[in-house]
mmCIF file of C-alpha atoms in Angstrom:
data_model
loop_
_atom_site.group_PDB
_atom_site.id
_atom_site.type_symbol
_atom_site.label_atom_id
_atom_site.label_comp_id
_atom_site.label_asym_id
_atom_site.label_seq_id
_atom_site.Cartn_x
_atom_site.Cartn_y
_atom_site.Cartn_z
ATOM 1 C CA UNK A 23 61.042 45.733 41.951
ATOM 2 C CA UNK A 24 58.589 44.990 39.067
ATOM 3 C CA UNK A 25 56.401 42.422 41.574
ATOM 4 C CA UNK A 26 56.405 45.037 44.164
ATOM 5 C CA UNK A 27 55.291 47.656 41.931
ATOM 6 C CA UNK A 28 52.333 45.362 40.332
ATOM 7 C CA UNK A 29 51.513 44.241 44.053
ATOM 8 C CA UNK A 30 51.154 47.803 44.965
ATOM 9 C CA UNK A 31 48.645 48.863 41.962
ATOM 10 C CA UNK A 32 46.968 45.502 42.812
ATOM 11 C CA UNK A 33 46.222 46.970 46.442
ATOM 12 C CA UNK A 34 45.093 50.312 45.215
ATOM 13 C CA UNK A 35 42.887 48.530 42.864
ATOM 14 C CA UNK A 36 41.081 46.628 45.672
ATOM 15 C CA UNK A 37 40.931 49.890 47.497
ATOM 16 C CA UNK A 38 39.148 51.192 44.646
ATOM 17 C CA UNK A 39 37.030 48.599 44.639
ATOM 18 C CA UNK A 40 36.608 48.396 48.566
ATOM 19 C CA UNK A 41 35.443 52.435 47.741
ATOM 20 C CA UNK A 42 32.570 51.294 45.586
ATOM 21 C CA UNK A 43 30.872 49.650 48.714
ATOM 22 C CA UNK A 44 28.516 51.821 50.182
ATOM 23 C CA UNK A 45 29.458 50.587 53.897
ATOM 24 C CA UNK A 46 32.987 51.329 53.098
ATOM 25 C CA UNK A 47 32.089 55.049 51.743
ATOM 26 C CA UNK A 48 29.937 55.726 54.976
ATOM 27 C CA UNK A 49 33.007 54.473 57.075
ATOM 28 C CA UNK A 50 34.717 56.445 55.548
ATOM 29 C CA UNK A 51 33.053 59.754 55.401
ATOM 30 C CA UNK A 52 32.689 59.259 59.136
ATOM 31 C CA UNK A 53 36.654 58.631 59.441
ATOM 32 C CA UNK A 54 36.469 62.000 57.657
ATOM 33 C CA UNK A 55 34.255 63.990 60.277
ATOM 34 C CA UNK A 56 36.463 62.292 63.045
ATOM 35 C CA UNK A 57 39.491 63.723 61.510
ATOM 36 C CA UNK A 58 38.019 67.356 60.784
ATOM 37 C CA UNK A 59 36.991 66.924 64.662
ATOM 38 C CA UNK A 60 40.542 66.157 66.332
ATOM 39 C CA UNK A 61 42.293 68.890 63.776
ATOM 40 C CA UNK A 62 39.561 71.230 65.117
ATOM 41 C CA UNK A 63 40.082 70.002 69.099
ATOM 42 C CA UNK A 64 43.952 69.772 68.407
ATOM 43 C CA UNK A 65 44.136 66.607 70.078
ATOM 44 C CA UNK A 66 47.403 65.114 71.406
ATOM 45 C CA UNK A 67 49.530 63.124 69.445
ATOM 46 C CA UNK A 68 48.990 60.149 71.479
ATOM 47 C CA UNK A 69 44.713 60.931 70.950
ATOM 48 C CA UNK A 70 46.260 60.361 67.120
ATOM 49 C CA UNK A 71 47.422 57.839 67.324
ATOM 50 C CA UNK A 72 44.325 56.225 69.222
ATOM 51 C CA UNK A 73 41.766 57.551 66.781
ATOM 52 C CA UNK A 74 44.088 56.388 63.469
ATOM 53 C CA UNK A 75 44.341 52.975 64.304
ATOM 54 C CA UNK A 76 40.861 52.906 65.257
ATOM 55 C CA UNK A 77 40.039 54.261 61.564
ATOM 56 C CA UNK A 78 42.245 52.466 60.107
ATOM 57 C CA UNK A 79 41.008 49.177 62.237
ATOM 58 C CA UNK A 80 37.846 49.371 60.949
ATOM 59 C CA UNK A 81 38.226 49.991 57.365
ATOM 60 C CA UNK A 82 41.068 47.506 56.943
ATOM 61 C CA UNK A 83 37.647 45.170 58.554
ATOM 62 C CA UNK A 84 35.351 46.627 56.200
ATOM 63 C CA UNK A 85 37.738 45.627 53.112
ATOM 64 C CA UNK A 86 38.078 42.015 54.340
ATOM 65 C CA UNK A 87 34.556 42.022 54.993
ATOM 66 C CA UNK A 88 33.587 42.716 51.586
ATOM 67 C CA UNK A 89 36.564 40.584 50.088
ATOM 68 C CA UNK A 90 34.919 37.549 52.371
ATOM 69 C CA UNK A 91 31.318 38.579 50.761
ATOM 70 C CA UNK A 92 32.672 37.974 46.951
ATOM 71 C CA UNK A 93 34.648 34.766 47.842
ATOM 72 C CA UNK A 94 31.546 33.579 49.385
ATOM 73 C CA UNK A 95 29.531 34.681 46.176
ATOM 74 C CA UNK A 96 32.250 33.500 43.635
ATOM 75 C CA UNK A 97 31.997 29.745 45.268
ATOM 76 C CA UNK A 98 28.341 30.007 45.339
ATOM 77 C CA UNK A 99 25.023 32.016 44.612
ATOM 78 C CA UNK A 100 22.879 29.377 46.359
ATOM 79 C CA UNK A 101 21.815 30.310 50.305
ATOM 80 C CA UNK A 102 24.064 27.766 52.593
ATOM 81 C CA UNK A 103 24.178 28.160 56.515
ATOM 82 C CA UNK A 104 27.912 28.291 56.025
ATOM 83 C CA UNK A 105 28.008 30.787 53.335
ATOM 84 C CA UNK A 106 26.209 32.824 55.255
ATOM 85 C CA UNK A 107 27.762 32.479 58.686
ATOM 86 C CA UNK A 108 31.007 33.750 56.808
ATOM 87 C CA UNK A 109 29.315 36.390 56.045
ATOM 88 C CA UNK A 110 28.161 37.259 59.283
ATOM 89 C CA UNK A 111 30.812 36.428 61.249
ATOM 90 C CA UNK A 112 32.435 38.900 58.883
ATOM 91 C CA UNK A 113 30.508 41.465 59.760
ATOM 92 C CA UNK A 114 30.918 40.944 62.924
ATOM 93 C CA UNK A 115 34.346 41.902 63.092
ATOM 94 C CA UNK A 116 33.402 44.926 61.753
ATOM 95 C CA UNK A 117 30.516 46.039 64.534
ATOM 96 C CA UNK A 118 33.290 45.073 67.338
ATOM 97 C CA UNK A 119 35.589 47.231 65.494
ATOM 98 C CA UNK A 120 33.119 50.239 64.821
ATOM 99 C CA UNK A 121 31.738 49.721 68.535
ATOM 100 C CA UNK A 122 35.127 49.831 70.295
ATOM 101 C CA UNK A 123 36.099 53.224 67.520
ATOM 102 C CA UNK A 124 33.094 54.714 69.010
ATOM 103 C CA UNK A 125 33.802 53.814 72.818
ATOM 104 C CA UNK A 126 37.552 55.117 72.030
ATOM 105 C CA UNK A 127 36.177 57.910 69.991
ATOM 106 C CA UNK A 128 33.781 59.289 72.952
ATOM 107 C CA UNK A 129 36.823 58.908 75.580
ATOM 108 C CA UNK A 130 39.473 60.865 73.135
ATOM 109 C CA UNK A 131 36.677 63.375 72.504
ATOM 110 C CA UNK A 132 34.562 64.309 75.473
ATOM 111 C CA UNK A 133 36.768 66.304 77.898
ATOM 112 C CA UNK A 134 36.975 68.737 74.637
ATOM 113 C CA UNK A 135 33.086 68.765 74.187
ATOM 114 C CA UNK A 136 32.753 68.918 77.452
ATOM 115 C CA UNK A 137 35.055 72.051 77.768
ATOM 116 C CA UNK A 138 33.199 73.880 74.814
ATOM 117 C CA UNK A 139 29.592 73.148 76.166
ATOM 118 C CA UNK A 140 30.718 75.016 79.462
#
């Protein structure tokens, strides 16, 4: 129980330290506006469950993507293609992420905008 305990405070430390990115904190204060917006729609559970994983999707990205970014920096501080097609490819995973949350986002959301604009 001890190991499962340290493994847990070892995840919430890399959580804090995934908050001190500034990608991560605009993520997440979108993930924040997206939630006020569904409570505030009172979408369906199944729309919740859509726009959670999608949240979840992409910062769970955004923390590898920044734990990718230190490995790479920790093995070396000189510019190498490779090093820096981690990186990118890295980052990549998070724009197909945030690009499909959006598409998902605008087909859980419109019908209510929609119904409020007329």
């Amino acid at each position: 129980m001890k190991t499962f305990l340290q493994s847990v405070r070892y995840a919430l430390q890399g959580l804090q330290a995934a908050f001190g990115g500034r990608n991560f904190r605009i993520q997440l204060g979108m993930a924040l506006l997206v939630l006020a917006a569904g409570s505030y729609f009172s979408i369906t559970r199944l729309e919740w469950c859509v726009v959670l994983f999608n949240i979840a999707l992409v910062l769970s990205l955004e923390v590898v993507n920044s734990s990718l970014e230190n490995l790479v920096d920790l093995v070396t501080r000189e510019r190498h293609p490779l090093a820096g097609k981690v990186k990118d490819l890295a980052a990549g995973a998070v724009v197909v992420a945030s690009g499909m949350a959006i598409v998902m986002g605008v087909i859980v959301f419109w019908p209510y905008v929609e119904a409020v604009v007329n």
